[in-house]
Short mmCIF file of C-alpha atoms in Angstrom, two decimals:
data_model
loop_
_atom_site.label_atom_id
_atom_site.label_comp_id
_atom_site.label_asym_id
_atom_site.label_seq_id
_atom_site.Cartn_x
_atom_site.Cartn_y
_atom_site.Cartn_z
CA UNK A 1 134.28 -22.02 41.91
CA UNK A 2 132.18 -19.08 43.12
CA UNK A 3 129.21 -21.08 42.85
CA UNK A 4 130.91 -23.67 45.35
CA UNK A 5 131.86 -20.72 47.70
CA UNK A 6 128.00 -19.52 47.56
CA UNK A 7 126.46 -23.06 48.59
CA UNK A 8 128.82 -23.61 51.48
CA UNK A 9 128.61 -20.55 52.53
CA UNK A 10 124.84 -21.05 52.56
CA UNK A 11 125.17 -24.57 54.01
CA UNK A 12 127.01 -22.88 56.53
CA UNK A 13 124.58 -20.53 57.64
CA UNK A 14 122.25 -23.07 58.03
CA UNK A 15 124.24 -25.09 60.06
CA UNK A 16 125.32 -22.52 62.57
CA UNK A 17 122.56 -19.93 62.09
CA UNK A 18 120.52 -21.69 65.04
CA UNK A 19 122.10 -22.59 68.45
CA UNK A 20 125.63 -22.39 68.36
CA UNK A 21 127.64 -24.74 70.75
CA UNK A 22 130.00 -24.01 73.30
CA UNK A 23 132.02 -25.89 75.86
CA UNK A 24 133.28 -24.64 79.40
CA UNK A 25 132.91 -25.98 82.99
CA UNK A 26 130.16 -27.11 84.72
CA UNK A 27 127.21 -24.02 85.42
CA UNK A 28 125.99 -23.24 88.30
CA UNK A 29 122.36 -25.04 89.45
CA UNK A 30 118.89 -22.64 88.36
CA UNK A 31 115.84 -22.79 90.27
CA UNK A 32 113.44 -25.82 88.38
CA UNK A 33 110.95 -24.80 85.93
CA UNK A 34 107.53 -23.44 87.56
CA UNK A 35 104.25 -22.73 86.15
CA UNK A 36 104.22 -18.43 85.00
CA UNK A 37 101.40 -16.92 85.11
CA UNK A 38 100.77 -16.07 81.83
CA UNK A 39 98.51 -12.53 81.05
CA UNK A 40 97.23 -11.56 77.25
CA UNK A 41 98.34 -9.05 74.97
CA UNK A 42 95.54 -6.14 74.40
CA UNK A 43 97.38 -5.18 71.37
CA UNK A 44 95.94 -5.55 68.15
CA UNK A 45 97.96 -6.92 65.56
CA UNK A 46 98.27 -6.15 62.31
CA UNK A 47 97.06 -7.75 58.91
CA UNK A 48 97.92 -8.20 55.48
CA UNK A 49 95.99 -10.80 53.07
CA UNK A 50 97.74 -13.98 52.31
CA UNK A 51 96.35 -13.53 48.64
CA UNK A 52 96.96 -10.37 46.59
CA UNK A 53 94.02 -9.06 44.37
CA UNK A 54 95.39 -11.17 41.42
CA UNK A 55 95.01 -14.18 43.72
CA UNK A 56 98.53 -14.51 43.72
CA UNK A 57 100.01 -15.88 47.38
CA UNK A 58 101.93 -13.24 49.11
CA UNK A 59 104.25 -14.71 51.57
CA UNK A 60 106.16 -11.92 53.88
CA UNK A 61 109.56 -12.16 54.53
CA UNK A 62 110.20 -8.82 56.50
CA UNK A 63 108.36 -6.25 58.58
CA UNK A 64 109.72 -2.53 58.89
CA UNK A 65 106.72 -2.21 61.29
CA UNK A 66 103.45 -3.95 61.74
CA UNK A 67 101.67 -2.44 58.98
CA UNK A 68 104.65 -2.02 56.41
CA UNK A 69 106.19 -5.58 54.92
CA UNK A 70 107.86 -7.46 52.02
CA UNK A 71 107.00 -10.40 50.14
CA UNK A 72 107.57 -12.88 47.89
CA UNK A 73 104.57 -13.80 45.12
CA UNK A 74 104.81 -15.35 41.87
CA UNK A 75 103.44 -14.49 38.72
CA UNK A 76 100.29 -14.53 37.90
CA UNK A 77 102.12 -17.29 35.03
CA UNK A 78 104.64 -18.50 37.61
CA UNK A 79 107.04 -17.56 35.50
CA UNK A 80 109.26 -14.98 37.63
CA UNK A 81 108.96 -14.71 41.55
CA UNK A 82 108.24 -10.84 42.47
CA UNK A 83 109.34 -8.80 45.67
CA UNK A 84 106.72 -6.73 46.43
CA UNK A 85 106.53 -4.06 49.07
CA UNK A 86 102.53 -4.16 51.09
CA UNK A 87 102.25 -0.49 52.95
CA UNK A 88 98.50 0.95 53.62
CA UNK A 89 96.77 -1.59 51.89
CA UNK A 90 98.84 -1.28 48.68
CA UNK A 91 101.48 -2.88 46.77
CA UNK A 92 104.38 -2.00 45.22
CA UNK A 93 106.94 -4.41 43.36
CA UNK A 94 110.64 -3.77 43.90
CA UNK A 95 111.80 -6.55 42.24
CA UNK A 96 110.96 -9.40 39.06
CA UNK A 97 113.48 -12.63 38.80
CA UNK A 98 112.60 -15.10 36.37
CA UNK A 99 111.67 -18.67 38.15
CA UNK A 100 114.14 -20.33 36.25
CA UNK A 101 117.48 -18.10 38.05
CA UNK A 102 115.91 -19.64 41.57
CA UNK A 103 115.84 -16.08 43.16
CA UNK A 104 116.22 -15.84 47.14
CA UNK A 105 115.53 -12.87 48.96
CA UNK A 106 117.74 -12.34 51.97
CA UNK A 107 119.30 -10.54 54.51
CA UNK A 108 116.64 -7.59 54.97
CA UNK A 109 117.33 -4.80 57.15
CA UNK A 110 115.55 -1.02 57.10
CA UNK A 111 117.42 1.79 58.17
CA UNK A 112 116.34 5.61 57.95
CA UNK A 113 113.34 4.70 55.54
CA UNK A 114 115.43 2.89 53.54
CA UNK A 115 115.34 -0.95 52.87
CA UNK A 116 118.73 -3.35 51.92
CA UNK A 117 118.40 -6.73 50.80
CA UNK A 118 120.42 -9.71 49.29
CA UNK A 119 119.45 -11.09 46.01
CA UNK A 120 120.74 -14.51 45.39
CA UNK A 121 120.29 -15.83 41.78
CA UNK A 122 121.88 -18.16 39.48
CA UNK A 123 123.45 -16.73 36.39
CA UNK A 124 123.06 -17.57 32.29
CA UNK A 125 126.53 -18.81 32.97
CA UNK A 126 125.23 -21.45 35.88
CA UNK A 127 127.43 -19.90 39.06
CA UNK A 128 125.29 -18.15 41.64
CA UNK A 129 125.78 -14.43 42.36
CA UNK A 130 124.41 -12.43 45.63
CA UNK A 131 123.79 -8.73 44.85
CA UNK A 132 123.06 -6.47 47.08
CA UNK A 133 120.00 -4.42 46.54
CA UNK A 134 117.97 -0.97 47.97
CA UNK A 135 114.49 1.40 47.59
CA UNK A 136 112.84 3.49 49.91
CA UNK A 137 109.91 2.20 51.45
CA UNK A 138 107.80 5.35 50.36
CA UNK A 139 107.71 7.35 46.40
CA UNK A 140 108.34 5.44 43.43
CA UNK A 141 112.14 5.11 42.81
CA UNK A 142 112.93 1.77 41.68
CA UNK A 143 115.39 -0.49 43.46
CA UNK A 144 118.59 -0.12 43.11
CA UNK A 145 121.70 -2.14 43.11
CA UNK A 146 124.86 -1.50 45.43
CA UNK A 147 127.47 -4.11 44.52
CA UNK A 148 127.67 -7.71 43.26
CA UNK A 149 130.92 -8.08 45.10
CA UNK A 150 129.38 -9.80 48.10
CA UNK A 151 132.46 -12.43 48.22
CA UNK A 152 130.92 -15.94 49.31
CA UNK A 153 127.68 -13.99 51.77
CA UNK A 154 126.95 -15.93 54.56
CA UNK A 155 123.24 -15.41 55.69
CA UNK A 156 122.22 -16.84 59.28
CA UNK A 157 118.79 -15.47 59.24
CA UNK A 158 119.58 -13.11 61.85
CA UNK A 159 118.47 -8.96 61.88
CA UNK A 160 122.42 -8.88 61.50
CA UNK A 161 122.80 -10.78 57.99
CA UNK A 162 123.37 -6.86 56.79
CA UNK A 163 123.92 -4.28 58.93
CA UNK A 164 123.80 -0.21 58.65
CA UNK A 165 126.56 1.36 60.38
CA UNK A 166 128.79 4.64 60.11
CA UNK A 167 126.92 4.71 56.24
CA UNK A 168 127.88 1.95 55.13
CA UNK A 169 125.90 -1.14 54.55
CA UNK A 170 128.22 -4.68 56.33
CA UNK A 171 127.83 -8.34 56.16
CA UNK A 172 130.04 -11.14 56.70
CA UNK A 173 131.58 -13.39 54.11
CA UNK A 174 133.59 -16.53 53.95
CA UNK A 175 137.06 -16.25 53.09
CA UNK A 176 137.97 -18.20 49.50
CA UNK A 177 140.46 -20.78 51.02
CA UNK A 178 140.28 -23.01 54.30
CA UNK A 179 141.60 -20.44 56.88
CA UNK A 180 140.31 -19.90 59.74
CA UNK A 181 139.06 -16.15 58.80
CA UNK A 182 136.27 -14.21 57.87
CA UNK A 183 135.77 -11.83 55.90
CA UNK A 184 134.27 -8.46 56.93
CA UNK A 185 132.23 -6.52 53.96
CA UNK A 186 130.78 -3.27 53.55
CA UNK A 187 129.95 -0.59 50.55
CA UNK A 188 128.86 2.94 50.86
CA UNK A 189 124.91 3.13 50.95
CA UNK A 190 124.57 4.48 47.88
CA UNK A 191 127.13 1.54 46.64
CA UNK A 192 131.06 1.87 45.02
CA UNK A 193 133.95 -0.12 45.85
CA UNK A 194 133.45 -2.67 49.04
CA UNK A 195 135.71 -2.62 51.49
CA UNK A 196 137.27 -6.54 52.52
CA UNK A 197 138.95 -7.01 55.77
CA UNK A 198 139.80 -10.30 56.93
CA UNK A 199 139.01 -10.94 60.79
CA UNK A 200 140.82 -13.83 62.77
CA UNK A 201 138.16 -16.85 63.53
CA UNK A 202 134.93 -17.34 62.36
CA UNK A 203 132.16 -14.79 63.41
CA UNK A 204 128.85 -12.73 62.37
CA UNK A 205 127.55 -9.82 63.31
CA UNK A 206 125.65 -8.67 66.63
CA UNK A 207 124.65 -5.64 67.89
CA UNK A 208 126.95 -3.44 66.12
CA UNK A 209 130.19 -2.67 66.45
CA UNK A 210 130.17 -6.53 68.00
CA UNK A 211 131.05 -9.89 66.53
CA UNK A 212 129.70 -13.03 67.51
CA UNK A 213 131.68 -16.20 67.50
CA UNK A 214 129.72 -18.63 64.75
CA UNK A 215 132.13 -21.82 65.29
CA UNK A 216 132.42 -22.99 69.27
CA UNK A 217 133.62 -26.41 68.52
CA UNK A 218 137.02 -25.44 69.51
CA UNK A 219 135.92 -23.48 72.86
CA UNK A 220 133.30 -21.30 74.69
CA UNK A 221 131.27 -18.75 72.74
CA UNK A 222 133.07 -15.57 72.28
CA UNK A 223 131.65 -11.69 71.99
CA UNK A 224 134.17 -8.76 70.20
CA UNK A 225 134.04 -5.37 70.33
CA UNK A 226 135.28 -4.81 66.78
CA UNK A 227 135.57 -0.52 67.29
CA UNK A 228 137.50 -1.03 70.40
CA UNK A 229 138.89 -4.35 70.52
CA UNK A 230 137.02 -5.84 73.58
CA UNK A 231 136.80 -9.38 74.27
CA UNK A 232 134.31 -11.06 76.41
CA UNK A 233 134.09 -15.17 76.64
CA UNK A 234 130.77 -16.76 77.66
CA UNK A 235 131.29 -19.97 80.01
CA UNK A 236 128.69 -22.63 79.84
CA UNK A 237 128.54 -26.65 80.29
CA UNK A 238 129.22 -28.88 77.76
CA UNK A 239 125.62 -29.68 77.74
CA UNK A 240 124.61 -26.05 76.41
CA UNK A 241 124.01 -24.28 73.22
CA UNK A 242 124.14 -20.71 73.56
CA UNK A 243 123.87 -17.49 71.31
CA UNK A 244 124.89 -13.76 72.75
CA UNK A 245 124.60 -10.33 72.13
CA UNK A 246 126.63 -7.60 74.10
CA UNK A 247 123.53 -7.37 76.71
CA UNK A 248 121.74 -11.12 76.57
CA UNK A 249 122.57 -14.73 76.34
CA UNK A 250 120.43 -17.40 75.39
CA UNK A 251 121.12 -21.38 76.47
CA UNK A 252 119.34 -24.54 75.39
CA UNK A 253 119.43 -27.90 76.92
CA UNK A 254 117.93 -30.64 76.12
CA UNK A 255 116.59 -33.28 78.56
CA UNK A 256 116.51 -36.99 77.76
CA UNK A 257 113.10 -36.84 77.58
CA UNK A 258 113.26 -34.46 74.93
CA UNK A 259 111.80 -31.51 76.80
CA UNK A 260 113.89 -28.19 76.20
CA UNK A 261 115.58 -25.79 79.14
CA UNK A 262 115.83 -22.39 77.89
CA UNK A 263 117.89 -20.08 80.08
CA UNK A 264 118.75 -15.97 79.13
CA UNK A 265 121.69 -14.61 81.39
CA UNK A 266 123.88 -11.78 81.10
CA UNK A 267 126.96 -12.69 78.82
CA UNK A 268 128.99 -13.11 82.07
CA UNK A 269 126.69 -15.60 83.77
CA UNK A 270 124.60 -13.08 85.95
CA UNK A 271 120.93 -12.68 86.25
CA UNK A 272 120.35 -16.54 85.07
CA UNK A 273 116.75 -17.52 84.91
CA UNK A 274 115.11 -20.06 83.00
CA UNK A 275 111.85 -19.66 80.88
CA UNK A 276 108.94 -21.57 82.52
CA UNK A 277 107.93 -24.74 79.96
CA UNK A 278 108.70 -26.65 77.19
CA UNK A 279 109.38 -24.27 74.99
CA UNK A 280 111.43 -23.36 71.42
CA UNK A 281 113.36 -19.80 70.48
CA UNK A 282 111.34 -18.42 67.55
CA UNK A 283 114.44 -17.06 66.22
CA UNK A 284 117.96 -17.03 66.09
CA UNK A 285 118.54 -13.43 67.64
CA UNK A 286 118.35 -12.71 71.26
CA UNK A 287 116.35 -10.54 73.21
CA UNK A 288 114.30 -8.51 70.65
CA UNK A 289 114.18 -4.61 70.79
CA UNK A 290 116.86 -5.49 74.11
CA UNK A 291 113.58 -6.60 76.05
CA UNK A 292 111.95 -9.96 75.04
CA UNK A 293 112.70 -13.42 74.15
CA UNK A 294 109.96 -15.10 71.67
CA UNK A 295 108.93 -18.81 71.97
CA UNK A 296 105.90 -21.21 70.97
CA UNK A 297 105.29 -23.92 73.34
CA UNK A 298 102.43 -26.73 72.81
CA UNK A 299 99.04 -26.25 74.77
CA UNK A 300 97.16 -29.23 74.35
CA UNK A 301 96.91 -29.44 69.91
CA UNK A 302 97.82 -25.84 69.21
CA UNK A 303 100.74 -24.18 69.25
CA UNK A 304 100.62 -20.66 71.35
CA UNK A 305 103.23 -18.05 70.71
CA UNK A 306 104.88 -16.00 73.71
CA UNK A 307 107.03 -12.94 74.20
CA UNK A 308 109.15 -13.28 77.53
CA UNK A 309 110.14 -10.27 79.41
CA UNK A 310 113.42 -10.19 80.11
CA UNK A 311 113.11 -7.28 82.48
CA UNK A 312 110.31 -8.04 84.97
CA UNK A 313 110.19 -12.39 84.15
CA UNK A 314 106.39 -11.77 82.80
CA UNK A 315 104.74 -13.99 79.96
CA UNK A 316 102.61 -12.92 77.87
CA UNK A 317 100.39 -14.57 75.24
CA UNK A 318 100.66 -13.01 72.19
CA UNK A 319 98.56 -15.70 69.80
CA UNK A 320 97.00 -18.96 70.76
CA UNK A 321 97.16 -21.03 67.45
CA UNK A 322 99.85 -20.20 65.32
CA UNK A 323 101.00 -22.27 62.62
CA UNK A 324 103.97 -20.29 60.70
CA UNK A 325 105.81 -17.77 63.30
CA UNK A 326 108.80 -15.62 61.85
CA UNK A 327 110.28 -12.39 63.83
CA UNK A 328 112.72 -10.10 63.15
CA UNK A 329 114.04 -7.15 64.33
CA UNK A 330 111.26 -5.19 66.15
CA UNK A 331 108.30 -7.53 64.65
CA UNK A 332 107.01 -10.82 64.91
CA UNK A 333 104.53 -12.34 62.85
CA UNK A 334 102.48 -15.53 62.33
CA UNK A 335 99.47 -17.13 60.03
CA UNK A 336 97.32 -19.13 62.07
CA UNK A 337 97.61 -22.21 59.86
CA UNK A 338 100.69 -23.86 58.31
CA UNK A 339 99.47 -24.22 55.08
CA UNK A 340 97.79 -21.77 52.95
CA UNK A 341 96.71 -19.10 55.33
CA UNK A 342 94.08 -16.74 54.05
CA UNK A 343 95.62 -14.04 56.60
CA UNK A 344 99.05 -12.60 58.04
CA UNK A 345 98.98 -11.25 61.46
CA UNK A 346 102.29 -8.87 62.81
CA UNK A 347 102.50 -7.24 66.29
CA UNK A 348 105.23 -4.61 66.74
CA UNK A 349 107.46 -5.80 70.05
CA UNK A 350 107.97 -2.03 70.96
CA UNK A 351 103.97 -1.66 71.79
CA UNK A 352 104.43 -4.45 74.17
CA UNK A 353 107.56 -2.30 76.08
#
């Protein structure tokens, strides 16, 4: 049974962790897509090798900063996939999970030099179990483990799959039954007994204390203040899919030519503008470090990457032939080919402020 509750809640994440839909009346007309000027970043970014010195492929899979990420690499065997921690040009491993258990590494946040993490994994027994998991990102502690009581974790690959608040360490979970509920998680940071409350509708996490509606399919998007009990709705057409925090929407529509609108407005409708050109959302979170939104759009046969500011309207070019993008949080970073990149590039968003 749990390891039923694990793959729907992970099917579930995958299905709403993108653009989530809402419904409302008809929004008012935006000005037509112009061409932006577009001006370069004079930031350098930085790099880690794709290939350890064991010629092992290191993969990252969260930044605490552009010089300081984590990683997945196998075995020199292949027998056990590591999670290894790449700061000043060395490595440290935090974690070993035999191949055969089918480890995923999820869910990472940092908070006060400290890194949290999801380990999913199957069990000798066959169900799958999500612990949750933390080590400093400086000395030589090993990791250690808060709770496997993580309930049926539902990761949306967002910066708010776990979130530090008021020292404790939250995430959302579905509920074991049908209802229409979720369940709200947290443990002490240094682990103990979680804490399960269950919360009306189904939502994740946003800029904390706020909950994001993650099911619109019975009306408009929906933002909650969960320390105060504030409720804000978010009107858009029927033709939208939209995702909020407390400060920024972002809404997708596509035409029937298959070209994509991307619009960021306040959540109640103000300051609507639309981002010049065909573009795609990098991620699922909006508005990055509260100031830009991160696409790639096609320029001839490569694929550029852009940060939009959300305060002044500016573009700027941050790479010119990426292949794999991923941001989170306050980084964003890219490998200039899809398939086995020789380096990693990062740029911290905060240098671009």
């Amino acid at each position: 049974m749990r390891r039923g509750r694990s793959l729907i809640a992970l099917a579930v994440a995958l299905a709403v962790g993108g653009w989530l839909l809402a419904s409302g009346p008809a929004r008012q007309p935006v000005p037509s897509r112009q061409p932006a000027a577009l001006r370069t970043v004079t930031q350098q970014p930085g790099t880690v090798p794709a290939r350890l010195a064991d010629g092992t492929r290191y993969t990252p899979v969260f930044y605490a900063d552009a010089t300081t990420s984590v990683g997945t690499v196998p075995t020199t065997d292949g027998s056990a996939e590591r999670l290894v921690l790449w700061s000043a040009g060395a490595e440290r491993e935090l974690r070993r999970v035999p191949r055969e258990r089918y480890p995923q590494f999820l869910g990472f946040t940092v908070a006060d030099g400290v890194l949290y993490w999801a380990e999913s994994t199957a069990t000798p027994e066959g169900p799958y179990e999500t612990r949750l998991w933390r080590a400093g990102l400086t000395g030589t502690t090993p990791a250690a483990s808060l709770t496997a009581d993580t309930g049926a974790a539902v990761f949306f690959d967002s910066q708010f799959d776990l979130v530090v608040a008021e020292g404790r360490l939250h995430w959302i979970a579905a509920p074991p039954d049908e209802s229409e509920q979720t369940e709200l998680r947290s443990v002490a940071l240094t682990g103990g007994t979680v804490s399960v409350e269950r919360f009306p509708g189904r939502y994740r996490w946003t800029t904390w204390p706020w909950l994001q509606s993650a099911d619109q399919q019975g009306g408009p998007l929906r933002l909650v203040d969960k320390a105060t009990g504030e409720r804000r709705t978010v009107t858009t057409s029927s033709a939208e899919t939209a995702s909020c925090t407390p400060a920024w929407c972002r809404s997708l529509v596509q035409t029937p030519d298959g070209d994509n609108l991307l619009d960021v407005m306040r959540p109640d409708g103000s300051e609507r503008r639309r981002i010049p050109g065909d573009v795609n959302a990098v991620t699922v979170d909006v508005g990055l470090v509260d100031r830009f939104e991160l696409v790639t759009e096609l320029d001839g046969q490569k694929l550029r990457l852009l940060a939009y500011d959300l305060r002044s309207g500016t573009l700027t070019v941050l790479a010119t032939d990426v292949g794999v993008v991923t941001a989170r949080g306050c980084v964003v970073w890219w490998s200039p080919t899809p398939r086995d990149p020789e380096t990693w590039y990062a740029l911290d968003l905060r240098t671009l402020a």
